[in-house]
């Protein structure tokens, strides 16, 4: 077991070095996340700030999975680092967990700032415990969906262009930063087909705040997406023996 | 008794409609360096990827370290290391970090990995750049880091796919030395190259690969000694005049002809009063073995 933990740390350190050597990426994340919080605060909306706490958890973990982890795996497949790792003592769980650990600082920025925002609105910090469960689901689903697309690319390409677009499509456009109630009646339920919207509803449900739609619908949407993404990734994300 | 580390029998692999590998049989002896040599697209990489358990064979069978590649791949992977062709090191790490943390990722204790990294930095002549991120290194230096990462694992069987591509002469010789030295530590190495000179210099056994098949394999010197000729003479066509040369290889404005022995070389030279017509005289090598093989020369067989 200690050897496995060591291996995960090894993979994590390799990935964390990217952040250490290129710190401007995390500076950008910090500025962006802080700016949104400041904007909402300046407009004086406590409701918006409460919502922002959930967005940072859901969107932060989603982006970690979809944009960061999946992108990193995609690039390592092209650079053949992935193949070298397969033909070694590194297993897929070690690789995946190490990668998440190494790239987690991006999510930690979201977590710290959302906790700071929660403290200003009087939200209980204990509620972050159930929210971490939502974060895990969001991370896994985000990375699997992204990988199911990246791994099907036939020609080497700029993977970032694809994952950044996916990230923007699933976070900025759907009702995450703005309330689901903003959409007219039928569209609210229809929008649950977008996994990030369902994740937001699930986040509201776990901290016992009112949800716009029946939570069952969000669960069904997320379960369906998880099943589909697991199947799609399992077909393509082989750890050797292809 | 010779111990075999890997045995492949009739391996084939299909990619869609095409057979990238058609019929590969080979054995790898423990503690020896075997080189798969052949042109691009001949099946060398596919062979290595099957033996390193990245690909399943479409036909045939293979055992690595006494274990079947289809059923025991997880156990095999614990004892092998693989450097793919075109492998790019993570440029955000320094050479020392690359070796150390890749060893830790493969299970080595952190302190030991750090010491091993220092040792390998010295072996590969990377002291001057050991603390610079790989962004700042040349292509040759990054390649040496990549080779170090794999060789430092002390795996029982090491696969190196074109490890010296892109390296300058000095770096290539340094890599050759390190690869041969790793055999003393008990490793077995399977290396691929399209460079016949590299195969000649490094291999205990050379296996010629073409069109997905093993054409011939043996110790390089035995292969060379089996040729009917000992020398190759490169002559300029313009100096040939009316002379007829019965067996030759056309290389544009020059011809490569073969001589059985030194006497025949001297006779040839005597024939050319103006010796500037002769570009070079060299002993035959693996390249010539390969040329005769693919030409289907019966005098060779």
Coordinates of C-alpha atoms in Angstrom, one line a residue:
Chain A
X1 CA 0.0 0.0 0.0
X2 CA 2.8 2.4 0.9
X3 CA 4.4 1.7 -2.5
X4 CA 1.1 2.5 -4.3
X5 CA 0.8 5.8 -2.3
X6 CA 4.4 6.6 -3.2
X7 CA 3.6 6.0 -6.9
X8 CA 0.6 8.2 -6.8
X9 CA 2.7 10.9 -5.2
X10 CA 5.3 10.4 -7.9
X11 CA 2.8 11.0 -10.7
X12 CA 1.3 13.9 -8.7
X13 CA 4.7 15.6 -8.4
X14 CA 5.4 15.2 -12.1
X15 CA 2.1 17.0 -12.8
X16 CA 2.4 19.7 -10.1
X17 CA 5.7 20.8 -11.6
X18 CA 3.8 22.3 -14.5
X19 CA 2.1 24.6 -12.0
X20 CA 5.4 25.4 -10.3
X21 CA 7.3 26.1 -13.5
X22 CA 4.4 28.0 -15.2
X23 CA 2.7 29.8 -12.2
X24 CA 0.9 32.3 -14.4
X25 CA -1.8 29.7 -15.1
X26 CA -2.8 29.5 -11.5
X27 CA -2.4 33.3 -11.1
X28 CA -4.9 33.6 -14.0
X29 CA -7.3 31.2 -12.3
X30 CA -7.0 33.1 -8.9
X31 CA -7.7 36.5 -10.6
X32 CA -10.6 35.2 -12.6
X33 CA -12.3 33.5 -9.6
X34 CA -11.7 36.5 -7.3
X35 CA -12.9 39.0 -9.9
X36 CA -16.3 37.2 -10.3
X37 CA -16.7 37.2 -6.5
X38 CA -15.9 40.9 -6.3
X39 CA -18.3 41.7 -9.1
X40 CA -21.2 39.9 -7.5
X41 CA -20.3 41.5 -4.1
X42 CA -20.2 45.0 -5.7
X43 CA -23.6 44.5 -7.2
X44 CA -24.8 43.7 -3.7
X45 CA -26.5 40.4 -4.3
X46 CA -26.3 37.9 -1.5
X47 CA -28.3 35.4 -3.6
X48 CA -25.7 35.7 -6.4
X49 CA -22.9 35.2 -3.9
X50 CA -24.6 32.1 -2.4
X51 CA -25.0 30.8 -5.9
X52 CA -21.3 31.6 -6.7
X53 CA -20.2 29.3 -3.8
X54 CA -21.9 26.4 -5.5
X55 CA -20.7 27.4 -9.0
X56 CA -17.1 27.4 -7.8
X57 CA -17.4 23.9 -6.4
X58 CA -19.2 22.5 -9.4
X59 CA -17.5 24.4 -12.1
X60 CA -14.1 24.2 -10.4
X61 CA -14.1 20.5 -10.2
X62 CA -15.8 20.1 -13.6
X63 CA -13.0 22.3 -15.2
X64 CA -10.3 20.3 -13.4
X65 CA -11.7 17.1 -14.9
X66 CA -12.7 18.3 -18.3
X67 CA -10.1 20.9 -19.1
X68 CA -7.1 20.1 -17.0
X69 CA -6.9 16.3 -16.3
X70 CA -8.3 15.2 -19.7
X71 CA -6.2 17.7 -21.5
X72 CA -3.1 16.5 -19.7
X73 CA -3.9 12.9 -20.5
X74 CA -4.5 13.8 -24.1
X75 CA -1.2 15.5 -24.5
X76 CA 0.7 12.7 -22.8
X77 CA -0.9 10.2 -25.2
X78 CA 0.5 12.3 -28.1
X79 CA 3.9 12.6 -26.4
X80 CA 3.9 8.8 -25.8
X81 CA 4.5 9.4 -22.1
X82 CA 1.2 7.5 -21.6
X83 CA 2.6 4.4 -23.5
X84 CA 5.8 4.4 -21.5
X85 CA 3.7 4.5 -18.3
X86 CA 1.5 1.6 -19.4
X87 CA 4.6 -0.6 -19.9
X88 CA 5.7 -0.1 -16.3
X89 CA 4.6 -0.6 -12.7
X90 CA 2.2 2.3 -13.0
X91 CA -1.4 1.3 -13.2
X92 CA -4.4 3.2 -14.5
X93 CA -5.8 4.1 -11.1
X94 CA -2.3 5.3 -9.9
X95 CA -2.0 7.4 -13.1
X96 CA -5.4 8.9 -12.8
X97 CA -5.3 9.6 -9.1
X98 CA -1.8 11.0 -9.3
X99 CA -2.9 13.3 -12.1
X100 CA -5.9 14.6 -10.2
X101 CA -3.7 15.2 -7.1
X102 CA -1.1 17.0 -9.1
X103 CA -3.5 19.2 -10.9
X104 CA -5.8 19.8 -7.8
X105 CA -4.3 23.2 -7.0
X106 CA -6.5 24.7 -9.7
X107 CA -9.5 23.4 -7.9
X108 CA -8.1 24.4 -4.5
X109 CA -8.1 28.1 -5.6
X110 CA -11.9 27.8 -6.3
X111 CA -12.4 26.0 -3.0
X112 CA -10.5 28.6 -0.9
X113 CA -12.2 31.5 -2.5
X114 CA -15.7 29.9 -2.3
X115 CA -15.1 29.3 1.4
X116 CA -14.1 32.9 1.8
X117 CA -17.3 34.0 0.0
X118 CA -19.4 31.6 2.1
X119 CA -17.9 33.1 5.3
X120 CA -19.1 36.6 4.1
X121 CA -22.6 35.4 3.4
X122 CA -23.0 33.4 6.6
X123 CA -23.1 30.0 4.9
X124 CA -22.0 27.2 7.3
X125 CA -18.6 25.9 6.3
X126 CA -19.7 22.4 7.3
X127 CA -21.9 22.3 4.2
X128 CA -18.7 22.0 2.2
X129 CA -18.4 18.4 3.3
X130 CA -21.5 17.2 1.3
X131 CA -20.5 19.6 -1.5
X132 CA -17.2 17.7 -1.8
X133 CA -19.2 14.6 -2.9
X134 CA -20.7 16.7 -5.7
X135 CA -17.2 17.9 -6.6
X136 CA -16.0 14.3 -7.0
X137 CA -18.9 13.4 -9.3
X138 CA -18.4 16.6 -11.2
X139 CA -14.6 15.8 -11.6
X140 CA -15.2 12.3 -12.8
X141 CA -17.9 13.2 -15.2
X142 CA -16.1 16.2 -16.6
X143 CA -12.9 14.2 -17.2
X144 CA -14.7 11.2 -18.7
X145 CA -16.8 13.3 -21.1
X146 CA -13.8 15.2 -22.2
X147 CA -11.7 12.1 -22.6
X148 CA -14.4 10.4 -24.6
X149 CA -14.0 13.1 -27.2
X150 CA -10.2 13.6 -27.0
X151 CA -9.4 9.9 -27.3
X152 CA -11.4 9.7 -30.6
X153 CA -9.4 12.4 -32.3
X154 CA -7.8 10.8 -35.3
X155 CA -5.2 13.4 -36.0
X156 CA -2.9 15.2 -33.5
X157 CA -4.4 18.6 -32.8
X158 CA -4.4 21.4 -30.3
X159 CA -6.3 19.5 -27.5
X160 CA -6.6 22.7 -25.5
X161 CA -8.7 24.3 -28.2
X162 CA -11.3 21.5 -27.9
X163 CA -11.3 21.2 -24.1
X164 CA -11.4 25.0 -23.5
X165 CA -14.4 25.2 -25.8
X166 CA -16.2 22.3 -24.1
X167 CA -15.5 23.9 -20.8
X168 CA -16.9 27.3 -21.9
X169 CA -20.0 25.6 -23.4
X170 CA -20.8 23.7 -20.3
X171 CA -20.0 26.4 -17.7
X172 CA -20.5 29.9 -19.1
X173 CA -23.6 29.5 -21.3
X174 CA -25.9 27.2 -19.2
X175 CA -27.6 28.5 -16.0
X176 CA -24.7 28.1 -13.6
X177 CA -23.7 31.7 -12.9
X178 CA -27.3 32.9 -13.4
X179 CA -30.3 31.2 -11.8
X180 CA -32.1 28.4 -13.4
X181 CA -35.3 30.3 -12.6
X182 CA -34.3 32.8 -15.3
X183 CA -35.2 30.3 -17.9
X184 CA -38.9 29.9 -18.9
X185 CA -40.8 26.9 -17.4
X186 CA -40.2 24.0 -19.9
X187 CA -36.6 25.1 -20.6
X188 CA -35.7 24.6 -16.9
X189 CA -36.3 20.9 -17.0
X190 CA -34.9 20.6 -20.5
X191 CA -31.7 22.3 -19.3
X192 CA -31.1 19.5 -16.8
X193 CA -29.8 17.5 -19.8
X194 CA -26.7 19.6 -19.5
X195 CA -24.6 17.8 -16.9
X196 CA -23.3 20.9 -15.1
X197 CA -26.9 22.2 -14.6
X198 CA -27.8 18.9 -13.0
X199 CA -24.7 19.1 -10.9
X200 CA -25.7 22.5 -9.6
X201 CA -29.2 21.2 -8.7
X202 CA -27.6 18.3 -6.9
X203 CA -25.3 20.8 -5.0
X204 CA -28.4 22.7 -3.9
X205 CA -30.1 19.5 -2.8
X206 CA -27.2 18.2 -0.7
X207 CA -27.0 21.5 1.2
X208 CA -30.8 21.6 1.7
X209 CA -31.4 24.7 -0.3
X210 CA -34.5 24.9 -2.6
X211 CA -34.0 23.3 -6.1
X212 CA -35.8 24.6 -9.1
X213 CA -36.7 21.2 -10.4
X214 CA -37.4 17.8 -8.9
X215 CA -34.1 16.4 -7.7
X216 CA -35.0 13.0 -9.2
X217 CA -34.6 14.5 -12.7
X218 CA -31.1 15.7 -11.9
X219 CA -30.1 12.3 -10.5
X220 CA -31.5 10.6 -13.7
X221 CA -29.6 13.0 -15.9
X222 CA -26.3 12.5 -14.0
X223 CA -26.6 8.8 -13.8
X224 CA -27.3 8.6 -17.5
X225 CA -24.3 10.8 -18.3
X226 CA -22.1 8.8 -16.0
X227 CA -23.1 5.5 -17.6
X228 CA -22.7 6.9 -21.1
X229 CA -19.3 8.5 -20.4
X230 CA -18.0 5.4 -18.6
X231 CA -18.9 3.3 -21.6
X232 CA -17.4 5.7 -24.1
X233 CA -14.2 6.1 -22.2
X234 CA -13.9 2.4 -21.5
X235 CA -13.9 1.7 -25.2
X236 CA -11.0 4.1 -25.8
X237 CA -9.0 4.6 -22.7
X238 CA -7.2 1.4 -22.7
X239 CA -4.2 0.8 -20.5
X240 CA -2.4 -1.2 -23.1
X241 CA -3.5 -4.5 -24.6
X242 CA -5.2 -2.6 -27.5
Chain B
X1 CA 22.1 -23.1 -20.7
X2 CA 20.9 -20.1 -22.5
X3 CA 18.0 -18.4 -20.7
X4 CA 15.3 -16.9 -22.9
X5 CA 13.7 -13.8 -21.7
X6 CA 11.2 -13.5 -24.6
X7 CA 9.9 -15.9 -27.2
X8 CA 7.7 -14.8 -30.1
X9 CA 6.2 -17.3 -32.6
X10 CA 4.4 -16.2 -35.7
X11 CA 3.3 -12.8 -34.4
X12 CA 1.0 -10.8 -36.6
X13 CA -1.0 -7.6 -36.1
X14 CA -3.7 -6.2 -38.3
X15 CA -4.6 -2.5 -38.4
X16 CA -7.9 -2.4 -40.2
X17 CA -7.3 -4.0 -43.6
X18 CA -3.5 -3.8 -43.3
X19 CA -1.2 -6.2 -41.6
X20 CA 1.5 -4.1 -39.9
X21 CA 3.1 -7.2 -38.7
X22 CA 2.7 -10.5 -40.7
X23 CA 5.0 -13.2 -39.3
X24 CA 7.5 -12.3 -36.6
X25 CA 9.3 -15.0 -34.7
X26 CA 12.2 -14.2 -32.4
X27 CA 13.9 -15.1 -29.1
X28 CA 15.6 -12.7 -26.7
X29 CA 18.5 -14.1 -24.6
X30 CA 19.0 -12.9 -21.1
X31 CA 21.7 -10.3 -20.7
X32 CA 22.0 -9.7 -24.4
X33 CA 21.2 -6.8 -26.7
X34 CA 19.0 -7.7 -29.6
X35 CA 18.5 -5.2 -32.4
X36 CA 15.5 -5.2 -34.7
X37 CA 16.8 -3.5 -37.8
X38 CA 14.9 -2.5 -40.9
X39 CA 13.3 0.3 -42.8
X40 CA 10.5 2.5 -41.6
X41 CA 7.1 0.7 -41.6
X42 CA 8.8 -2.7 -41.5
X43 CA 7.1 -3.8 -38.2
X44 CA 9.8 -3.1 -35.7
X45 CA 7.7 -0.8 -33.5
X46 CA 4.6 -3.1 -33.8
X47 CA 6.8 -6.0 -32.6
X48 CA 8.0 -4.0 -29.6
X49 CA 4.5 -2.8 -28.7
X50 CA 3.2 -6.3 -28.7
X51 CA 6.0 -7.6 -26.5
X52 CA 5.7 -4.7 -24.1
X53 CA 1.9 -5.5 -23.9
X54 CA 0.6 -2.3 -25.4
X55 CA -0.9 -4.1 -28.3
X56 CA -2.5 -7.6 -28.6
X57 CA -1.3 -9.7 -31.4
X58 CA -3.9 -10.6 -34.1
X59 CA -2.2 -14.0 -34.5
X60 CA 0.7 -15.9 -33.1
X61 CA 1.9 -16.0 -29.5
X62 CA 4.5 -14.4 -27.3
X63 CA 5.9 -15.0 -23.9
X64 CA 7.9 -12.4 -22.0
X65 CA 9.8 -13.3 -18.9
X66 CA 8.0 -16.7 -19.0
X67 CA 4.6 -15.1 -19.1
X68 CA 2.0 -14.9 -21.8
X69 CA 1.5 -11.3 -23.2
X70 CA -2.3 -11.9 -23.5
X71 CA -3.1 -13.3 -20.1
X72 CA -0.2 -12.1 -17.8
X73 CA 0.3 -8.6 -19.1
X74 CA -0.1 -7.0 -15.6
X75 CA 2.8 -9.1 -14.2
X76 CA 4.9 -8.5 -17.3
X77 CA 4.6 -4.8 -17.0
X78 CA 6.0 -4.8 -13.5
X79 CA 9.3 -6.1 -14.9
X80 CA 9.7 -4.1 -18.1
X81 CA 10.4 -0.6 -19.3
X82 CA 9.7 1.0 -22.7
X83 CA 11.0 4.0 -24.5
X84 CA 8.7 4.7 -27.4
X85 CA 9.9 6.3 -30.6
X86 CA 9.1 9.9 -30.5
X87 CA 8.8 10.0 -26.7
X88 CA 8.8 13.6 -25.4
X89 CA 9.9 14.3 -21.9
X90 CA 7.8 16.5 -19.7
X91 CA 9.4 19.8 -20.3
X92 CA 8.4 21.3 -17.0
X93 CA 10.8 19.1 -15.1
X94 CA 14.6 19.4 -14.9
X95 CA 16.6 16.3 -15.9
X96 CA 17.2 15.4 -12.3
X97 CA 13.5 15.8 -11.4
X98 CA 12.4 13.8 -14.5
X99 CA 14.5 10.8 -13.5
X100 CA 13.8 11.0 -9.8
X101 CA 10.0 11.4 -9.9
X102 CA 9.6 8.9 -12.7
X103 CA 11.4 6.4 -10.5
X104 CA 9.1 7.3 -7.6
X105 CA 6.1 6.9 -9.9
X106 CA 7.4 3.4 -10.6
X107 CA 7.6 2.6 -7.0
X108 CA 11.2 3.5 -5.9
X109 CA 11.6 5.1 -2.4
X110 CA 12.1 8.9 -2.7
X111 CA 15.6 9.0 -1.2
X112 CA 16.8 6.2 -3.4
X113 CA 15.3 7.7 -6.5
X114 CA 17.1 11.0 -5.7
X115 CA 20.5 9.3 -5.5
X116 CA 19.8 7.2 -8.6
X117 CA 18.9 10.4 -10.5
X118 CA 22.3 12.0 -9.5
X119 CA 24.1 8.8 -10.7
X120 CA 22.3 8.8 -14.0
X121 CA 22.8 12.5 -14.6
X122 CA 26.5 11.9 -14.4
X123 CA 26.4 8.7 -16.6
X124 CA 24.6 10.6 -19.4
X125 CA 26.7 13.7 -19.2
X126 CA 23.8 15.9 -18.1
X127 CA 25.6 17.7 -15.2
X128 CA 25.6 21.0 -16.8
X129 CA 21.9 21.1 -17.4
X130 CA 20.6 19.0 -14.5
X131 CA 18.8 21.9 -12.8
X132 CA 17.5 23.5 -16.0
X133 CA 14.0 22.7 -17.0
X134 CA 13.7 20.6 -20.1
X135 CA 12.3 23.6 -21.9
X136 CA 15.8 25.0 -22.0
X137 CA 17.5 21.8 -23.3
X138 CA 18.3 20.9 -26.9
X139 CA 16.6 18.0 -28.6
X140 CA 19.6 15.8 -28.0
X141 CA 19.7 16.6 -24.3
X142 CA 16.0 15.8 -23.9
X143 CA 16.5 12.5 -25.7
X144 CA 19.3 11.6 -23.2
X145 CA 16.9 12.5 -20.3
X146 CA 14.3 10.2 -21.9
X147 CA 16.8 7.3 -22.2
X148 CA 18.0 7.9 -18.6
X149 CA 14.4 7.7 -17.3
X150 CA 14.0 4.3 -18.8
X151 CA 17.4 2.8 -18.2
X152 CA 17.4 3.9 -14.5
X153 CA 14.4 1.7 -13.8
X154 CA 16.7 -1.4 -13.8
X155 CA 13.9 -3.3 -15.4
X156 CA 14.6 -7.0 -16.4
X157 CA 13.7 -6.3 -20.0
X158 CA 14.1 -2.9 -21.6
X159 CA 12.5 -1.9 -24.9
X160 CA 14.1 1.0 -26.7
X161 CA 12.5 2.2 -29.9
X162 CA 15.0 4.2 -32.0
X163 CA 16.6 5.7 -28.9
X164 CA 19.3 7.6 -30.7
X165 CA 17.3 9.3 -33.4
X166 CA 18.1 12.9 -33.6
X167 CA 21.3 12.6 -31.4
X168 CA 24.6 14.1 -32.5
X169 CA 27.6 11.7 -32.7
X170 CA 28.8 12.4 -29.2
X171 CA 25.4 11.9 -27.6
X172 CA 24.9 8.8 -29.7
X173 CA 28.1 7.2 -28.5
X174 CA 27.3 8.1 -24.9
X175 CA 23.9 6.5 -25.2
X176 CA 25.4 3.4 -26.8
X177 CA 27.8 3.1 -23.9
X178 CA 25.1 3.4 -21.3
X179 CA 22.8 0.9 -23.1
X180 CA 25.7 -1.7 -23.3
X181 CA 26.6 -1.0 -19.7
X182 CA 23.0 -1.7 -18.6
X183 CA 23.5 -5.3 -19.7
X184 CA 26.2 -5.8 -17.0
X185 CA 23.5 -5.0 -14.4
X186 CA 21.5 -8.0 -15.7
X187 CA 19.1 -6.3 -18.1
X188 CA 18.1 -7.6 -21.4
X189 CA 17.5 -5.0 -24.1
X190 CA 15.5 -5.1 -27.3
X191 CA 16.3 -2.0 -29.4
X192 CA 15.1 -1.0 -32.8
X193 CA 16.9 1.1 -35.4
X194 CA 16.9 1.7 -39.1
X195 CA 20.6 2.6 -38.9
X196 CA 22.7 -0.5 -39.9
X197 CA 25.8 1.0 -38.4
X198 CA 24.1 1.3 -35.0
X199 CA 23.0 -2.4 -35.2
X200 CA 26.5 -3.4 -36.2
X201 CA 28.0 -1.6 -33.2
X202 CA 25.5 -2.5 -30.6
X203 CA 23.9 -5.8 -31.3
X204 CA 24.7 -9.2 -29.9
X205 CA 22.0 -10.4 -32.3
X206 CA 20.6 -8.5 -35.2
X207 CA 17.2 -9.3 -36.6
X208 CA 16.4 -8.0 -40.1
X209 CA 12.8 -6.9 -40.4
X210 CA 11.0 -6.1 -43.7
X211 CA 7.3 -6.1 -44.6
X212 CA 6.3 -7.3 -41.2
X213 CA 8.5 -10.4 -41.3
X214 CA 11.8 -11.6 -39.7
X215 CA 14.1 -12.1 -42.7
X216 CA 17.1 -13.3 -40.9
X217 CA 18.8 -13.1 -37.5
X218 CA 22.2 -13.8 -36.1
X219 CA 25.3 -12.2 -34.6
X220 CA 26.2 -9.2 -36.8
X221 CA 29.7 -10.5 -37.5
X222 CA 28.5 -13.9 -38.5
X223 CA 26.0 -12.2 -40.9
X224 CA 28.8 -10.1 -42.4
X225 CA 31.1 -13.1 -42.7
X226 CA 28.5 -15.0 -44.6
X227 CA 28.8 -12.5 -47.5
X228 CA 30.8 -13.7 -50.4
X229 CA 32.6 -10.3 -50.6
X230 CA 34.7 -8.5 -48.1
X231 CA 35.0 -5.1 -49.5
X232 CA 32.7 -2.5 -51.1
X233 CA 34.1 0.0 -53.5
X234 CA 32.2 3.1 -54.4
X235 CA 33.1 4.4 -57.9
X236 CA 32.0 7.4 -59.9
X237 CA 30.1 6.5 -63.0
X238 CA 31.8 9.2 -65.0
X239 CA 35.1 7.4 -64.4
X240 CA 33.7 4.1 -65.5
X241 CA 34.0 4.8 -69.2
X242 CA 33.4 1.6 -71.2
X243 CA 34.0 -0.7 -68.3
X244 CA 31.3 -3.2 -67.5
X245 CA 30.6 -4.0 -63.9
X246 CA 28.4 -7.0 -63.5
X247 CA 27.2 -6.7 -59.9
X248 CA 26.6 -3.2 -58.5
X249 CA 24.2 -1.1 -56.6
X250 CA 23.2 2.2 -58.3
X251 CA 23.4 5.3 -56.2
X252 CA 22.8 8.0 -58.8
X253 CA 26.2 9.2 -60.1
X254 CA 28.0 6.4 -58.3
X255 CA 28.0 2.7 -58.2
X256 CA 28.8 0.4 -55.3
X257 CA 30.6 -2.7 -56.3
X258 CA 31.9 -5.6 -54.3
X259 CA 35.3 -7.3 -54.1
X260 CA 36.0 -10.7 -52.6
X261 CA 39.4 -9.8 -51.1
X262 CA 42.2 -7.3 -51.1
X263 CA 43.7 -8.7 -54.3
X264 CA 40.5 -8.0 -56.1
X265 CA 40.4 -4.4 -54.7
X266 CA 44.0 -3.9 -55.9
X267 CA 43.0 -5.2 -59.4
X268 CA 40.1 -2.8 -59.5
X269 CA 42.3 0.1 -58.4
X270 CA 44.9 -0.8 -61.0
X271 CA 42.1 -0.7 -63.6
X272 CA 41.4 2.8 -62.7
X273 CA 44.6 4.7 -63.6
X274 CA 43.0 7.8 -62.2
X275 CA 42.2 6.9 -58.6
X276 CA 39.9 9.9 -58.2
X277 CA 37.4 7.7 -60.0
X278 CA 37.2 5.6 -56.8
X279 CA 35.2 7.5 -54.1
X280 CA 35.9 5.0 -51.3
X281 CA 36.9 1.5 -50.3
X282 CA 35.4 0.0 -47.1
X283 CA 34.8 -3.3 -45.6
X284 CA 31.3 -4.7 -46.0
X285 CA 28.8 -4.3 -43.2
X286 CA 25.3 -5.2 -42.2
X287 CA 24.0 -2.8 -44.7
X288 CA 25.4 -4.9 -47.5
X289 CA 24.0 -8.1 -45.9
X290 CA 20.6 -6.4 -45.9
X291 CA 20.9 -5.2 -49.5
X292 CA 21.8 -8.7 -50.7
X293 CA 18.9 -10.1 -48.6
X294 CA 16.2 -7.9 -50.1
X295 CA 17.6 -8.3 -53.6
X296 CA 17.2 -12.1 -53.1
X297 CA 20.8 -12.8 -54.1
X298 CA 21.1 -16.6 -54.2
X299 CA 24.9 -16.5 -53.8
X300 CA 24.3 -15.1 -50.4
X301 CA 21.7 -17.7 -49.3

